[in-house]
Tab-separated table of N, CA and C in Angstrom:
chain	number	residue	atom	x	y	z
A	79	UNK	N	1.943	12.863	12.880
A	79	UNK	CA	2.933	12.726	11.839
A	79	UNK	C	3.129	14.092	11.201
A	80	UNK	N	4.216	14.224	10.499
A	80	UNK	CA	4.568	15.509	9.916
A	80	UNK	C	3.612	15.848	8.784
A	81	UNK	N	3.161	17.036	8.798
A	81	UNK	CA	2.252	17.535	7.779
A	81	UNK	C	1.857	18.941	8.150
A	82	UNK	N	0.931	19.467	7.475
A	82	UNK	CA	0.489	20.817	7.792
A	82	UNK	C	-1.025	20.817	7.877
A	83	UNK	N	-1.594	20.827	9.073
A	83	UNK	CA	-0.934	20.774	10.386
A	83	UNK	C	-0.524	19.347	10.713
A	84	UNK	N	0.280	19.182	11.778
A	84	UNK	CA	0.671	17.855	12.233
A	84	UNK	C	-0.572	17.037	12.562
A	85	UNK	N	-0.563	15.782	12.168
A	85	UNK	CA	-1.664	14.895	12.526
A	85	UNK	C	-1.286	14.185	13.823
A	86	UNK	N	-2.032	14.455	14.870
A	86	UNK	CA	-1.708	13.902	16.181
A	86	UNK	C	-2.753	12.919	16.688
A	87	UNK	N	-3.793	12.669	15.905
A	87	UNK	CA	-4.870	11.787	16.337
A	87	UNK	C	-4.800	10.472	15.569
A	88	UNK	N	-4.352	9.394	16.232
A	88	UNK	CA	-4.299	8.111	15.538
A	88	UNK	C	-5.656	7.656	14.989
A	89	UNK	N	-6.741	8.096	15.600
A	89	UNK	CA	-8.073	7.736	15.099
A	89	UNK	C	-8.304	8.292	13.694
A	90	UNK	N	-7.683	9.420	13.384
A	90	UNK	CA	-7.805	9.986	12.033
A	90	UNK	C	-7.130	9.066	11.016
A	91	UNK	N	-6.008	8.475	11.407
A	91	UNK	CA	-5.351	7.514	10.520
A	91	UNK	C	-6.247	6.297	10.323
A	92	UNK	N	-6.845	5.814	11.398
A	92	UNK	CA	-7.726	4.646	11.305
A	92	UNK	C	-8.872	4.913	10.339
A	93	UNK	N	-9.480	6.066	10.444
A	93	UNK	CA	-10.596	6.411	9.568
A	93	UNK	C	-10.148	6.458	8.103
A	94	UNK	N	-9.005	7.055	7.859
A	94	UNK	CA	-8.505	7.145	6.478
A	94	UNK	C	-8.102	5.776	5.949
A	95	UNK	N	-7.453	4.978	6.783
A	95	UNK	CA	-7.083	3.629	6.355
A	95	UNK	C	-8.328	2.826	5.999
A	96	UNK	N	-9.374	2.938	6.800
A	96	UNK	CA	-10.612	2.211	6.506
A	96	UNK	C	-11.241	2.692	5.193
A	97	UNK	N	-11.159	3.974	4.945
A	97	UNK	CA	-11.676	4.523	3.682
A	97	UNK	C	-10.881	3.976	2.489
A	98	UNK	N	-9.580	3.959	2.621
A	98	UNK	CA	-8.736	3.417	1.552
A	98	UNK	C	-9.075	1.943	1.321
A	99	UNK	N	-9.229	1.201	2.393
A	99	UNK	CA	-9.553	-0.220	2.270
A	99	UNK	C	-10.904	-0.420	1.596
A	100	UNK	N	-11.884	0.360	1.963
A	100	UNK	CA	-13.208	0.235	1.348
A	100	UNK	C	-13.124	0.495	-0.152
A	101	UNK	N	-12.405	1.527	-0.533
A	101	UNK	CA	-12.269	1.837	-1.971
A	101	UNK	C	-11.510	0.742	-2.709
A	102	UNK	N	-10.431	0.257	-2.098
A	102	UNK	CA	-9.648	-0.800	-2.745
A	102	UNK	C	-10.478	-2.074	-2.879
A	103	UNK	N	-11.150	-2.467	-1.817
A	103	UNK	CA	-11.948	-3.693	-1.857
A	103	UNK	C	-13.094	-3.577	-2.851
A	104	UNK	N	-13.652	-2.395	-3.001
A	104	UNK	CA	-14.721	-2.194	-3.987
A	104	UNK	C	-14.224	-2.458	-5.408
A	105	UNK	N	-12.925	-2.362	-5.601
A	105	UNK	CA	-12.323	-2.610	-6.920
A	105	UNK	C	-11.616	-3.968	-6.972
A	106	UNK	N	-11.805	-4.760	-5.930
A	106	UNK	CA	-11.197	-6.082	-5.908
A	106	UNK	C	-9.714	-6.072	-5.607
A	107	UNK	N	-9.235	-5.022	-4.982
A	107	UNK	CA	-7.810	-4.889	-4.681
A	107	UNK	C	-7.576	-5.173	-3.206
A	108	UNK	N	-6.591	-5.985	-2.920
A	108	UNK	CA	-6.192	-6.252	-1.543
A	108	UNK	C	-5.020	-5.345	-1.186
A	109	UNK	N	-4.906	-5.043	0.102
A	109	UNK	CA	-3.921	-4.044	0.532
A	109	UNK	C	-3.068	-4.581	1.677
A	110	UNK	N	-1.754	-4.374	1.544
A	110	UNK	CA	-0.811	-4.670	2.613
A	110	UNK	C	-0.533	-3.363	3.333
A	111	UNK	N	-0.747	-3.349	4.646
A	111	UNK	CA	-0.386	-2.191	5.451
A	111	UNK	C	1.039	-2.358	5.929
A	112	UNK	N	1.822	-1.306	5.859
A	112	UNK	CA	3.205	-1.354	6.324
A	112	UNK	C	3.383	-0.445	7.519
A	113	UNK	N	4.115	-0.928	8.522
A	113	UNK	CA	4.376	-0.079	9.677
A	113	UNK	C	5.325	1.046	9.302
A	114	UNK	N	5.229	2.125	10.052
A	114	UNK	CA	6.067	3.305	9.829
A	114	UNK	C	7.405	3.061	10.515
A	115	UNK	N	8.468	3.273	9.785
A	115	UNK	CA	9.800	3.007	10.319
A	115	UNK	C	10.282	4.161	11.190
A	116	UNK	N	11.222	3.880	12.105
A	116	UNK	CA	11.734	4.930	12.990
A	116	UNK	C	12.511	5.986	12.210
A	117	UNK	N	12.530	7.182	12.763
A	117	UNK	CA	13.306	8.239	12.124
A	117	UNK	C	13.942	9.174	13.148
A	118	UNK	N	14.283	8.626	14.313
A	118	UNK	CA	15.006	9.394	15.318
A	118	UNK	C	16.329	9.885	14.752
A	119	UNK	N	16.703	11.097	15.112
A	119	UNK	CA	17.913	11.714	14.577
A	119	UNK	C	17.632	12.605	13.390
A	120	UNK	N	16.479	12.422	12.757
A	120	UNK	CA	16.073	13.283	11.654
A	120	UNK	C	15.439	14.542	12.237
A	121	UNK	N	15.614	15.662	11.575
A	121	UNK	CA	15.090	16.932	12.072
A	121	UNK	C	13.583	16.977	12.219
A	122	UNK	N	12.863	16.092	11.532
A	122	UNK	CA	11.404	16.089	11.613
A	122	UNK	C	10.853	15.318	12.797
A	123	UNK	N	11.696	14.606	13.506
A	123	UNK	CA	11.226	13.773	14.611
A	123	UNK	C	11.019	14.607	15.868
A	124	UNK	N	9.867	14.416	16.490
A	124	UNK	CA	9.572	15.012	17.791
A	124	UNK	C	8.987	13.916	18.670
A	125	UNK	N	8.933	14.147	19.958
A	125	UNK	CA	8.339	13.164	20.868
A	125	UNK	C	6.868	12.933	20.526
A	126	UNK	N	6.157	13.992	20.175
A	126	UNK	CA	4.736	13.858	19.826
A	126	UNK	C	4.570	13.025	18.556
A	127	UNK	N	5.402	13.252	17.556
A	127	UNK	CA	5.315	12.480	16.313
A	127	UNK	C	5.688	11.021	16.550
A	128	UNK	N	6.645	10.784	17.441
A	128	UNK	CA	7.020	9.402	17.770
A	128	UNK	C	5.857	8.682	18.438
A	129	UNK	N	5.136	9.370	19.313
A	129	UNK	CA	3.976	8.757	19.973
A	129	UNK	C	2.905	8.397	18.939
A	130	UNK	N	2.690	9.261	17.970
A	130	UNK	CA	1.719	8.972	16.915
A	130	UNK	C	2.207	7.798	16.072
A	131	UNK	N	3.496	7.776	15.734
A	131	UNK	CA	4.054	6.669	14.954
A	131	UNK	C	3.805	5.342	15.671
A	132	UNK	N	4.066	5.301	16.960
A	132	UNK	CA	3.864	4.075	17.728
A	132	UNK	C	2.385	3.662	17.725
A	133	UNK	N	1.493	4.634	17.905
A	133	UNK	CA	0.052	4.332	17.909
A	133	UNK	C	-0.426	3.838	16.552
A	134	UNK	N	0.031	4.477	15.486
A	134	UNK	CA	-0.371	4.071	14.138
A	134	UNK	C	0.194	2.680	13.830
A	135	UNK	N	1.410	2.404	14.284
A	135	UNK	CA	1.967	1.066	14.066
A	135	UNK	C	1.165	0.003	14.812
A	136	UNK	N	0.740	0.301	16.035
A	136	UNK	CA	-0.116	-0.642	16.754
A	136	UNK	C	-1.423	-0.866	16.001
A	137	UNK	N	-1.997	0.196	15.482
A	137	UNK	CA	-3.216	0.100	14.692
A	137	UNK	C	-2.982	-0.765	13.454
A	138	UNK	N	-1.875	-0.542	12.776
A	138	UNK	CA	-1.557	-1.302	11.575
A	138	UNK	C	-1.392	-2.780	11.898
A	139	UNK	N	-0.686	-3.067	12.982
A	139	UNK	CA	-0.417	-4.462	13.344
A	139	UNK	C	-1.650	-5.192	13.875
A	140	UNK	N	-2.407	-4.527	14.743
A	140	UNK	CA	-3.435	-5.218	15.523
A	140	UNK	C	-4.864	-4.738	15.256
A	141	UNK	N	-5.028	-3.734	14.408
A	141	UNK	CA	-6.355	-3.155	14.200
A	141	UNK	C	-7.256	-3.928	13.260
A	142	UNK	N	-6.711	-4.925	12.569
A	142	UNK	CA	-7.527	-5.734	11.661
A	142	UNK	C	-8.014	-4.965	10.441
A	143	UNK	N	-7.350	-3.885	10.105
A	143	UNK	CA	-7.792	-3.057	8.987
A	143	UNK	C	-7.311	-3.614	7.654
A	144	UNK	N	-6.068	-4.054	7.594
A	144	UNK	CA	-5.442	-4.443	6.330
A	144	UNK	C	-5.599	-5.930	6.052
A	145	UNK	N	-5.458	-6.287	4.782
A	145	UNK	CA	-5.523	-7.687	4.383
A	145	UNK	C	-4.290	-8.447	4.860
A	146	UNK	N	-3.183	-7.767	4.941
A	146	UNK	CA	-1.928	-8.333	5.437
A	146	UNK	C	-1.085	-7.165	5.938
A	147	UNK	N	-0.070	-7.468	6.730
A	147	UNK	CA	0.786	-6.422	7.284
A	147	UNK	C	2.240	-6.774	7.026
A	148	UNK	N	3.000	-5.803	6.563
A	148	UNK	CA	4.454	-5.907	6.464
A	148	UNK	C	5.013	-5.074	7.616
A	149	UNK	N	5.593	-5.743	8.595
A	149	UNK	CA	6.074	-5.053	9.792
A	149	UNK	C	7.515	-4.598	9.584
A	150	UNK	N	7.659	-3.439	8.936
A	150	UNK	CA	8.970	-2.894	8.606
A	150	UNK	C	9.713	-2.357	9.828
A	151	UNK	N	8.967	-1.868	10.819
A	151	UNK	CA	9.571	-1.227	11.987
A	151	UNK	C	10.625	-2.107	12.663
A	152	UNK	N	10.297	-3.305	13.140
A	152	UNK	CA	11.335	-4.097	13.809
A	152	UNK	C	12.420	-4.589	12.861
A	153	UNK	N	12.113	-4.663	11.576
A	153	UNK	CA	13.096	-5.143	10.610
A	153	UNK	C	14.254	-4.174	10.426
A	154	UNK	N	14.010	-2.890	10.684
A	154	UNK	CA	15.044	-1.886	10.402
A	154	UNK	C	15.473	-1.066	11.612
A	155	UNK	N	14.776	-1.179	12.733
A	155	UNK	CA	15.112	-0.324	13.870
A	155	UNK	C	16.373	-0.811	14.574
A	156	UNK	N	17.052	0.127	15.177
A	156	UNK	CA	18.263	-0.141	15.947
A	156	UNK	C	17.850	-0.662	17.314
A	157	UNK	N	18.253	-1.869	17.670
A	157	UNK	CA	17.837	-2.439	18.955
A	157	UNK	C	18.417	-1.674	20.140
A	158	UNK	N	19.537	-0.973	19.937
A	158	UNK	CA	20.130	-0.178	21.019
A	158	UNK	C	19.458	1.183	21.177
A	159	UNK	N	18.964	1.736	20.081
A	159	UNK	CA	18.283	3.039	20.089
A	159	UNK	C	17.019	2.868	19.246
A	160	UNK	N	15.932	2.344	19.848
A	160	UNK	CA	14.772	1.904	19.067
A	160	UNK	C	14.014	2.984	18.302
A	161	UNK	N	14.284	4.267	18.570
A	161	UNK	CA	13.599	5.289	17.771
A	161	UNK	C	14.416	5.660	16.533
A	162	UNK	N	15.482	4.913	16.250
A	162	UNK	CA	16.324	5.158	15.071
A	162	UNK	C	16.427	3.901	14.219
A	163	UNK	N	16.735	4.110	12.944
A	163	UNK	CA	17.016	2.959	12.088
A	163	UNK	C	18.451	2.504	12.339
A	164	UNK	N	18.724	1.254	12.065
A	164	UNK	CA	20.073	0.723	12.254
A	164	UNK	C	21.060	1.512	11.398
A	165	UNK	N	22.221	1.835	11.950
A	165	UNK	CA	23.218	2.582	11.175
A	165	UNK	C	23.573	1.906	9.851
A	166	UNK	N	23.586	0.574	9.826
A	166	UNK	CA	23.924	-0.141	8.593
A	166	UNK	C	22.881	0.041	7.502
A	167	UNK	N	21.683	0.524	7.865
A	167	UNK	CA	20.598	0.714	6.907
A	167	UNK	C	20.359	2.184	6.560
A	168	UNK	N	21.041	3.086	7.228
A	168	UNK	CA	20.791	4.527	7.132
A	168	UNK	C	21.530	5.135	5.933
A	169	UNK	N	20.791	5.866	5.111
A	169	UNK	CA	21.421	6.549	3.974
A	169	UNK	C	22.186	7.794	4.415
A	170	UNK	N	21.982	8.203	5.661
A	170	UNK	CA	22.695	9.365	6.189
A	170	UNK	C	21.787	10.435	6.757
A	171	UNK	N	20.496	10.401	6.401
A	171	UNK	CA	19.576	11.439	6.901
A	171	UNK	C	18.692	10.930	8.034
A	172	UNK	N	18.888	9.686	8.453
A	172	UNK	CA	18.137	9.046	9.539
A	172	UNK	C	16.654	8.871	9.203
A	173	UNK	N	16.342	8.885	7.927
A	173	UNK	CA	14.960	8.748	7.467
A	173	UNK	C	14.856	7.765	6.307
A	174	UNK	N	15.716	7.921	5.325
A	174	UNK	CA	15.680	7.094	4.122
A	174	UNK	C	16.714	5.977	4.222
A	175	UNK	N	16.435	4.870	3.509
A	175	UNK	CA	17.261	3.680	3.620
A	175	UNK	C	18.234	3.543	2.463
A	176	UNK	N	19.362	2.919	2.751
A	176	UNK	CA	20.287	2.523	1.704
A	176	UNK	C	19.818	1.172	1.156
A	177	UNK	N	20.584	0.585	0.255
A	177	UNK	CA	20.171	-0.680	-0.355
A	177	UNK	C	19.994	-1.794	0.671
A	178	UNK	N	20.881	-1.852	1.671
A	178	UNK	CA	20.760	-2.898	2.696
A	178	UNK	C	19.474	-2.722	3.504
A	179	UNK	N	19.103	-1.490	3.778
A	179	UNK	CA	17.861	-1.223	4.494
A	179	UNK	C	16.641	-1.596	3.673
A	180	UNK	N	16.674	-1.287	2.396
A	180	UNK	CA	15.563	-1.665	1.518
A	180	UNK	C	15.447	-3.183	1.414
A	181	UNK	N	16.590	-3.873	1.404
A	181	UNK	CA	16.552	-5.332	1.371
A	181	UNK	C	15.958	-5.878	2.664
A	182	UNK	N	16.305	-5.268	3.797
A	182	UNK	CA	15.733	-5.703	5.078
A	182	UNK	C	14.213	-5.519	5.074
A	183	UNK	N	13.748	-4.437	4.461
A	183	UNK	CA	12.303	-4.224	4.356
A	183	UNK	C	11.674	-5.286	3.460
A	184	UNK	N	12.319	-5.599	2.353
A	184	UNK	CA	11.795	-6.638	1.456
A	184	UNK	C	11.749	-7.974	2.164
A	185	UNK	N	12.760	-8.263	2.964
A	185	UNK	CA	12.805	-9.531	3.689
A	185	UNK	C	11.723	-9.613	4.763
A	186	UNK	N	11.176	-8.483	5.180
A	186	UNK	CA	10.116	-8.457	6.192
A	186	UNK	C	8.759	-8.855	5.620
A	187	UNK	N	8.653	-8.944	4.311
A	187	UNK	CA	7.387	-9.307	3.676
A	187	UNK	C	7.233	-10.821	3.703
A	188	UNK	N	6.144	-11.272	4.275
A	188	UNK	CA	5.860	-12.704	4.391
A	188	UNK	C	5.360	-13.223	3.049
A	189	UNK	N	6.213	-13.960	2.365
A	189	UNK	CA	5.845	-14.457	1.042
A	189	UNK	C	4.851	-15.606	1.085
A	190	UNK	N	4.505	-16.069	2.277
A	190	UNK	CA	3.494	-17.126	2.382
A	190	UNK	C	2.123	-16.559	2.702
A	191	UNK	N	2.017	-15.244	2.862
A	191	UNK	CA	0.728	-14.651	3.208
A	191	UNK	C	-0.248	-14.759	2.040
A	192	UNK	N	-1.506	-14.686	2.368
A	192	UNK	CA	-2.556	-14.759	1.349
A	192	UNK	C	-2.375	-13.689	0.293
A	193	UNK	N	-2.074	-12.480	0.717
A	193	UNK	CA	-1.947	-11.387	-0.241
A	193	UNK	C	-0.775	-11.608	-1.174
A	194	UNK	N	0.356	-12.006	-0.634
A	194	UNK	CA	1.523	-12.225	-1.472
A	194	UNK	C	1.260	-13.362	-2.440
A	195	UNK	N	0.584	-14.413	-1.981
A	195	UNK	CA	0.247	-15.511	-2.880
A	195	UNK	C	-0.648	-15.029	-4.007
A	196	UNK	N	-1.513	-14.057	-3.715
A	196	UNK	CA	-2.364	-13.487	-4.761
A	196	UNK	C	-1.507	-12.866	-5.855
A	197	UNK	N	-0.508	-12.074	-5.448
A	197	UNK	CA	0.357	-11.439	-6.448
A	197	UNK	C	1.099	-12.480	-7.267
A	198	UNK	N	1.638	-13.480	-6.598
A	198	UNK	CA	2.415	-14.491	-7.290
A	198	UNK	C	1.519	-15.314	-8.203
A	199	UNK	N	0.294	-15.609	-7.767
A	199	UNK	CA	-0.580	-16.443	-8.569
A	199	UNK	C	-1.098	-15.727	-9.810
A	200	UNK	N	-1.069	-14.398	-9.799
A	200	UNK	CA	-1.496	-13.663	-10.989
A	200	UNK	C	-0.608	-14.055	-12.156
A	201	UNK	N	0.629	-14.264	-11.889
A	201	UNK	CA	1.706	-14.713	-12.770
A	201	UNK	C	2.938	-13.974	-12.282
A	202	UNK	N	4.023	-14.111	-12.977
A	202	UNK	CA	5.205	-13.382	-12.523
A	202	UNK	C	5.027	-11.892	-12.780
A	203	UNK	N	4.168	-11.554	-13.696
A	203	UNK	CA	3.832	-10.149	-13.934
A	203	UNK	C	2.329	-10.073	-14.130
A	204	UNK	N	1.671	-9.177	-13.425
A	204	UNK	CA	0.231	-9.035	-13.547
A	204	UNK	C	-0.171	-7.579	-13.503
A	205	UNK	N	-1.462	-7.331	-13.611
A	205	UNK	CA	-1.940	-5.964	-13.588
A	205	UNK	C	-3.250	-5.919	-12.829
A	206	UNK	N	-3.388	-4.938	-11.938
A	206	UNK	CA	-4.638	-4.809	-11.197
A	206	UNK	C	-5.611	-3.927	-11.967
A	207	UNK	N	-6.863	-3.820	-11.508
A	207	UNK	CA	-7.878	-3.074	-12.254
A	207	UNK	C	-7.598	-1.577	-12.380
A	208	UNK	N	-6.724	-1.022	-11.556
A	208	UNK	CA	-6.432	0.408	-11.657
A	208	UNK	C	-5.238	0.692	-12.547
A	209	UNK	N	-4.622	-0.334	-13.100
A	209	UNK	CA	-3.519	-0.117	-14.016
A	209	UNK	C	-2.150	-0.174	-13.369
A	210	UNK	N	-2.045	-0.672	-12.145
A	210	UNK	CA	-0.737	-0.835	-11.530
A	210	UNK	C	-0.202	-2.195	-11.925
A	211	UNK	N	1.025	-2.248	-12.315
A	211	UNK	CA	1.641	-3.520	-12.686
A	211	UNK	C	2.436	-4.042	-11.502
A	212	UNK	N	2.385	-5.349	-11.299
A	212	UNK	CA	3.093	-5.972	-10.194
A	212	UNK	C	4.075	-6.977	-10.756
A	213	UNK	N	5.241	-7.010	-10.193
A	213	UNK	CA	6.223	-7.996	-10.608
A	213	UNK	C	6.870	-8.594	-9.374
A	214	UNK	N	6.903	-9.904	-9.316
A	214	UNK	CA	7.524	-10.589	-8.196
A	214	UNK	C	8.842	-11.158	-8.667
A	215	UNK	N	9.884	-10.860	-7.923
A	215	UNK	CA	11.212	-11.326	-8.279
A	215	UNK	C	11.667	-12.312	-7.210
A	216	UNK	N	11.631	-13.615	-7.485
A	216	UNK	CA	11.983	-14.587	-6.454
A	216	UNK	C	13.382	-14.395	-5.887
A	217	UNK	N	14.333	-14.025	-6.712
A	217	UNK	CA	15.712	-13.895	-6.241
A	217	UNK	C	15.857	-12.818	-5.179
A	218	UNK	N	15.148	-11.719	-5.346
A	218	UNK	CA	15.301	-10.625	-4.385
A	218	UNK	C	14.172	-10.569	-3.372
A	219	UNK	N	13.161	-11.419	-3.526
A	219	UNK	CA	11.999	-11.445	-2.634
A	219	UNK	C	11.285	-10.089	-2.618
A	220	UNK	N	11.288	-9.408	-3.709
A	220	UNK	CA	10.641	-8.098	-3.786
A	220	UNK	C	9.411	-8.161	-4.664
A	221	UNK	N	8.394	-7.452	-4.242
A	221	UNK	CA	7.259	-7.203	-5.117
A	221	UNK	C	7.384	-5.736	-5.493
A	222	UNK	N	7.552	-5.468	-6.755
A	222	UNK	CA	7.691	-4.088	-7.182
A	222	UNK	C	6.431	-3.660	-7.895
A	223	UNK	N	6.136	-2.397	-7.800
A	223	UNK	CA	4.969	-1.873	-8.496
A	223	UNK	C	5.400	-0.727	-9.386
A	224	UNK	N	4.692	-0.578	-10.439
A	224	UNK	CA	4.895	0.588	-11.282
A	224	UNK	C	3.546	0.932	-11.887
A	225	UNK	N	3.307	2.177	-11.994
A	225	UNK	CA	2.025	2.617	-12.526
A	225	UNK	C	2.103	2.631	-14.043
A	226	UNK	N	1.114	2.068	-14.667
A	226	UNK	CA	1.027	2.082	-16.115
A	226	UNK	C	-0.041	3.104	-16.479
A	227	UNK	N	0.399	4.204	-17.026
A	227	UNK	CA	-0.548	5.269	-17.365
A	227	UNK	C	-1.164	4.996	-18.727
A	228	UNK	N	-2.452	5.146	-18.767
A	228	UNK	CA	-3.166	4.976	-20.029
A	228	UNK	C	-3.542	6.368	-20.558
A	229	UNK	N	-3.313	6.563	-21.794
A	229	UNK	CA	-3.689	7.844	-22.379
A	229	UNK	C	-4.784	7.601	-23.414
A	230	UNK	N	-5.693	8.500	-23.456
A	230	UNK	CA	-6.766	8.417	-24.429
A	230	UNK	C	-6.720	9.676	-25.275
A	231	UNK	N	-6.882	9.481	-26.540
A	231	UNK	CA	-6.889	10.613	-27.438
A	231	UNK	C	-8.312	11.114	-27.598
A	232	UNK	N	-8.503	12.371	-27.285
A	232	UNK	CA	-9.844	12.969	-27.434
A	232	UNK	C	-9.949	13.650	-28.776
A	233	UNK	N	-11.057	13.460	-29.385
A	233	UNK	CA	-11.293	14.073	-30.707
A	233	UNK	C	-11.933	15.421	-30.539
């Protein structure tokens, strides 16, 4: 994936994902893993990065690392050109989504999953131990997060 240097070893992603999961679970937080969406046509895409994206997506889907998985990749990819997002979802840079693309991603979230039920059961608005607020909007099928920063005054 793009970075400095490029990360080309899917095993490195697996190790980091497991570390994130261990830290989250230690705090009682469950985690949804999301697949990486296609970005063919964007200047950052290379064949090597696409191979890593595919491997990391397989890991996300089948590696048993996450509490639940939101499979965004098939929800937004162009069936005619699978390394690209659907033109109807493209904001123009072949990487970021317009509103229709974001809605397609929201629709890819299984609202019957254990993790999603956890968010909904907290109430329509809840807060996790790290201070992130969660809000579930039934009309849009979106779970939104926002960080609530706490400030302490030091004497």
